[in-house]
Short mmCIF file of C-alpha atoms in Angstrom, two decimals:
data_model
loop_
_atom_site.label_atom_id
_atom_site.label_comp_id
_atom_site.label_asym_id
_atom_site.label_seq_id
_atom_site.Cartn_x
_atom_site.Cartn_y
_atom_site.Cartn_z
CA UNK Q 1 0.00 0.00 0.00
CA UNK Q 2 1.36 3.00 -1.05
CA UNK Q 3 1.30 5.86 1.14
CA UNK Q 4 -0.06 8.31 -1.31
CA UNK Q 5 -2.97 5.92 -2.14
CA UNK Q 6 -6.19 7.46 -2.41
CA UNK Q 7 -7.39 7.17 0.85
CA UNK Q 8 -4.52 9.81 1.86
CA UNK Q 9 -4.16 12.42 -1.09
CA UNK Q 10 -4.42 14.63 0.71
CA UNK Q 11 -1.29 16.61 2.00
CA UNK Q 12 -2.42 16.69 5.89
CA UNK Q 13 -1.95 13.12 5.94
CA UNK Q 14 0.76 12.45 2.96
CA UNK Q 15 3.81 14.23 4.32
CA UNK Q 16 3.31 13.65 7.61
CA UNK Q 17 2.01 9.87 6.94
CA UNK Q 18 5.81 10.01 5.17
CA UNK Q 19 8.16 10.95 7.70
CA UNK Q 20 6.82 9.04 10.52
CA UNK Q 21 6.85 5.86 8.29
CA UNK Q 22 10.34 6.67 7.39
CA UNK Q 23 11.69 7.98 10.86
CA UNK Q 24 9.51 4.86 12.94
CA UNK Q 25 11.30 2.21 10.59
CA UNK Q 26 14.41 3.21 12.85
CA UNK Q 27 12.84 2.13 15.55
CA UNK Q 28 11.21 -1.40 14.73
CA UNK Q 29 8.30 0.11 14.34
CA UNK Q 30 5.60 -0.95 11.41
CA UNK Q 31 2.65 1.29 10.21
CA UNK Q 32 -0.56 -0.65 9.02
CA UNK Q 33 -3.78 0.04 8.21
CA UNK Q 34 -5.72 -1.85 11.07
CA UNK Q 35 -7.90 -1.50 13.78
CA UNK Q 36 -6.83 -2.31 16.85
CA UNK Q 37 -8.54 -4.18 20.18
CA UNK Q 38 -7.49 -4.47 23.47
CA UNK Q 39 -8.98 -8.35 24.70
CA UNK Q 40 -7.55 -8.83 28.62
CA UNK Q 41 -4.13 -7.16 28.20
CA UNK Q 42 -3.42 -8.51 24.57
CA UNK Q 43 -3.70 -6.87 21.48
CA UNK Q 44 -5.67 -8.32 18.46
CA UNK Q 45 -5.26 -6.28 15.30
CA UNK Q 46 -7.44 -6.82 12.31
CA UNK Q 47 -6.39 -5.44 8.46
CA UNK Q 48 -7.55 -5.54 4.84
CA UNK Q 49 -8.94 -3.42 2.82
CA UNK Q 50 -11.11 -0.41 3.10
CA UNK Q 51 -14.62 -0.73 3.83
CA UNK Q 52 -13.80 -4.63 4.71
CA UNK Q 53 -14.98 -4.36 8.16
CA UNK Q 54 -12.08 -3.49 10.59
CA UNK Q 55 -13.86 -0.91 12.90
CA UNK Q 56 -16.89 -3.78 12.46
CA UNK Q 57 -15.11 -6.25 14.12
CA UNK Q 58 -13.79 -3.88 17.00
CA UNK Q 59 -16.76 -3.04 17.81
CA UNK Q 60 -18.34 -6.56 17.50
CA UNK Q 61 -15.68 -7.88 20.05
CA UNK Q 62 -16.54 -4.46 22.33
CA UNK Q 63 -19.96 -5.73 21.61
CA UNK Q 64 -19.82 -9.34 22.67
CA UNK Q 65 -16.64 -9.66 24.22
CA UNK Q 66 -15.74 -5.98 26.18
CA UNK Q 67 -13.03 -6.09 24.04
CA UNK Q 68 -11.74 -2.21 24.44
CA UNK Q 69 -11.07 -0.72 20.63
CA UNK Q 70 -8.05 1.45 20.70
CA UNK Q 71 -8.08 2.27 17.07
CA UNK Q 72 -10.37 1.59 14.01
CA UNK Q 73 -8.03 2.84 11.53
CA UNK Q 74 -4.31 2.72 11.67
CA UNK Q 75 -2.56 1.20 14.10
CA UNK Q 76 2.04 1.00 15.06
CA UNK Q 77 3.71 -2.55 15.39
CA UNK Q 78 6.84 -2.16 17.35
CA UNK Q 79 9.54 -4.80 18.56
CA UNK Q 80 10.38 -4.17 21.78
CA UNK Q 81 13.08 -6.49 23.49
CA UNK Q 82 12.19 -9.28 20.93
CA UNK Q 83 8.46 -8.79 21.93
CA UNK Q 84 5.45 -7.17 19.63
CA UNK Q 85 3.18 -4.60 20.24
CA UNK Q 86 0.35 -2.94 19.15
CA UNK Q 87 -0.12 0.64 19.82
CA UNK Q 88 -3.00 3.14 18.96
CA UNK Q 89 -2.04 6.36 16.63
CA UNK Q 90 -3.86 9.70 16.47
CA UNK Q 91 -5.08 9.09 13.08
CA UNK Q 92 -8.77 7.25 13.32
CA UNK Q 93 -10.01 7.41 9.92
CA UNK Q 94 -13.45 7.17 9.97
CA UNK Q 95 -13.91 5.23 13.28
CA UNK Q 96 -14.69 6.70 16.67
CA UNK Q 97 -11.63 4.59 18.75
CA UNK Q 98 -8.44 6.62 18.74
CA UNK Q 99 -6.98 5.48 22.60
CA UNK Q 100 -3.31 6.18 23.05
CA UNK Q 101 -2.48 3.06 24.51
CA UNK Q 102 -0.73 -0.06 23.76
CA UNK Q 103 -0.81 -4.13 24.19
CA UNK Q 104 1.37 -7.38 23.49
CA UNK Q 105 0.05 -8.32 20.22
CA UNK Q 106 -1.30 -11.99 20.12
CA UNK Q 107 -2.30 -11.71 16.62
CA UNK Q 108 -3.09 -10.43 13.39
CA UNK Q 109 -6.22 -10.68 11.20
CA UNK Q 110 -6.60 -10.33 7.66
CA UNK Q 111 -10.05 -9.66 6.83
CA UNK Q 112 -12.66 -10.61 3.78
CA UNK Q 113 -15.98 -11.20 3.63
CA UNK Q 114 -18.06 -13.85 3.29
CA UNK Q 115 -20.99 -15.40 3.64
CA UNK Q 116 -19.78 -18.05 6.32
CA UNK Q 117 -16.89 -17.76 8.86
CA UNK Q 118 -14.04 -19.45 8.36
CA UNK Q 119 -10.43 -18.65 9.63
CA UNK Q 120 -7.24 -20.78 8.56
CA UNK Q 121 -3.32 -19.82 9.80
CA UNK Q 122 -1.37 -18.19 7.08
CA UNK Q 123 2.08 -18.75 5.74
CA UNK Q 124 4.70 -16.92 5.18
CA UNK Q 125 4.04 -16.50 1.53
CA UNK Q 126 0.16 -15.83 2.31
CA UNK Q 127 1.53 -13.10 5.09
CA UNK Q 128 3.18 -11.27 2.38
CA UNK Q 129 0.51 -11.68 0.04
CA UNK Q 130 -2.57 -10.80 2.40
CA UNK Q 131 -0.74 -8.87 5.44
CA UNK Q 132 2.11 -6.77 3.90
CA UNK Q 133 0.10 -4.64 1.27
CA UNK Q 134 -1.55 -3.57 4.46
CA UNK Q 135 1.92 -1.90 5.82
CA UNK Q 136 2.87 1.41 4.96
CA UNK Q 137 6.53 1.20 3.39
CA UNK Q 138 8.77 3.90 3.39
CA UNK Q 139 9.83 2.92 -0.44
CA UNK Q 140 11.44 6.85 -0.92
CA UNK Q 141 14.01 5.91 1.73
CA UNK Q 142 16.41 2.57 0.87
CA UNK Q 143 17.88 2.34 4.43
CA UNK Q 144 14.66 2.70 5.95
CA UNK Q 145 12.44 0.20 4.21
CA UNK Q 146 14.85 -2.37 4.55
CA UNK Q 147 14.79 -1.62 8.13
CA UNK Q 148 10.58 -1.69 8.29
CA UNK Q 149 11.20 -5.19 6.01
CA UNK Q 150 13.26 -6.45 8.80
CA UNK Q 151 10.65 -5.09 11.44
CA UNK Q 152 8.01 -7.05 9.21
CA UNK Q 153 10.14 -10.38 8.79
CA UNK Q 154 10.16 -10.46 13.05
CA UNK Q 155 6.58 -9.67 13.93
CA UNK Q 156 6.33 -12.91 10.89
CA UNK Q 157 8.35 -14.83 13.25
CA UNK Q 158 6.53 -13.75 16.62
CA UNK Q 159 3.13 -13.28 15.91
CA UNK Q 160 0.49 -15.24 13.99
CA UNK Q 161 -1.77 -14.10 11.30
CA UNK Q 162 -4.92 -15.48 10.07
CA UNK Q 163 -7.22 -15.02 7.11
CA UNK Q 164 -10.95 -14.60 8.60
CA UNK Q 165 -13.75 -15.09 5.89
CA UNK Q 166 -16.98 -13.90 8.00
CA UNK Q 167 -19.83 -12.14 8.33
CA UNK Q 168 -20.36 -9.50 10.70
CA UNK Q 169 -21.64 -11.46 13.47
CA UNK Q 170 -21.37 -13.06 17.07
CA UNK Q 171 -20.13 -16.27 15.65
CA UNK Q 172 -17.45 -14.27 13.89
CA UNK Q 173 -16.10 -12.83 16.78
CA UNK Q 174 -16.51 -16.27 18.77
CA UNK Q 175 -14.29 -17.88 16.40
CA UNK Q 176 -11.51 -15.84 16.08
CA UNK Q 177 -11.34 -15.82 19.82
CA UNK Q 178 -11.46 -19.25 20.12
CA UNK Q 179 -8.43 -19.52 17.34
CA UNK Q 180 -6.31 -16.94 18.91
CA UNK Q 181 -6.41 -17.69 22.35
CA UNK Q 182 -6.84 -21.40 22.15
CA UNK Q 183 -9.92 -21.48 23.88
CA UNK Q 184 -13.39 -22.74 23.85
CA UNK Q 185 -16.23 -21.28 25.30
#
């Protein structure tokens, strides 16, 4: 995903958008295009494309689960002492949850619909293919994307990331939690 897609043309959000993507690679630090939940201390970050149903799903798991949604739009990935986070940004897009706060991330969600729920673990080649487009790249600045690559390649190797074909439902939300924290309800 480019940073001067067409969801930020305009200038308030390219040039800044730019230099913290850039400056944040130097710190281990991702950029995606997520919403972001807080579930009991862990972070559960959902991404895909616009209008798929991020800020759906964080409020579905506020809904059903009191899940606390720290941001419905765009959300920092940081490795910290060979540890992930998630942490909430100041840009909310068109969601209400902007919360400056952050959580160990215990996974990532790629989102598309459909008209049953299913979730399956992805690869490392389905990661780059479904997660990465998601990431904002600083691709003007050499040293600095191969740093946010690097950043990328270790939350690949910490963190798991699932495809979730739903609908916008209970059971939707049941199943992912069931997947991601290994439980059953």
């Amino acid at each position: 995903v480019s940073i001067y897609s067409e969801n930020y043309a305009d200038a308030d959000y390219s040039l800044p958008l730019a230099a913290i993507c850039s400056r944040f690679a130097e710190f281990n630090t991702i950029f995606l295009h997520g919403s972001f939940v807080d579930y009991q201390g862990s972070a559960v970050v959902f991404t895909g494309y616009s209008g798929v149903g991020k800020t759906t799903q964080a409020r579905l798991w506020n809904e059903y689960l009191n899940a606390e949604p720290v941001n419905g739009d765009k959300v920092f990935l940081r490795v910290i002492n060979g540890e992930v986070f998630a942490f909430g940004s100041p840009w909310k897009g068109s969601s209400e949850y902007c919360l400056n706060k952050k959580a160990p991330l215990k996974g990532v969600v790629v989102l598309r619909q459909s008209k049953e729920n299913a979730i399956k673990k992805l690869n490392t080649l389905e990661c780059i293919e479904l997660f990465m487009p998601h990431v904002f790249l600083p691709h003007w600045d050499e040293d600095n994307l191969l740093k946010a690559i690097d950043t990328f390649n270790i939350i690949l190797e910490k963190t798991p990331v699932w495809l979730l074909e739903c609908r916008p439902d209970e059971d939707a939300v049941k199943l992912t939690k069931e997947t991601i924290f290994n439980t059953k309800d």
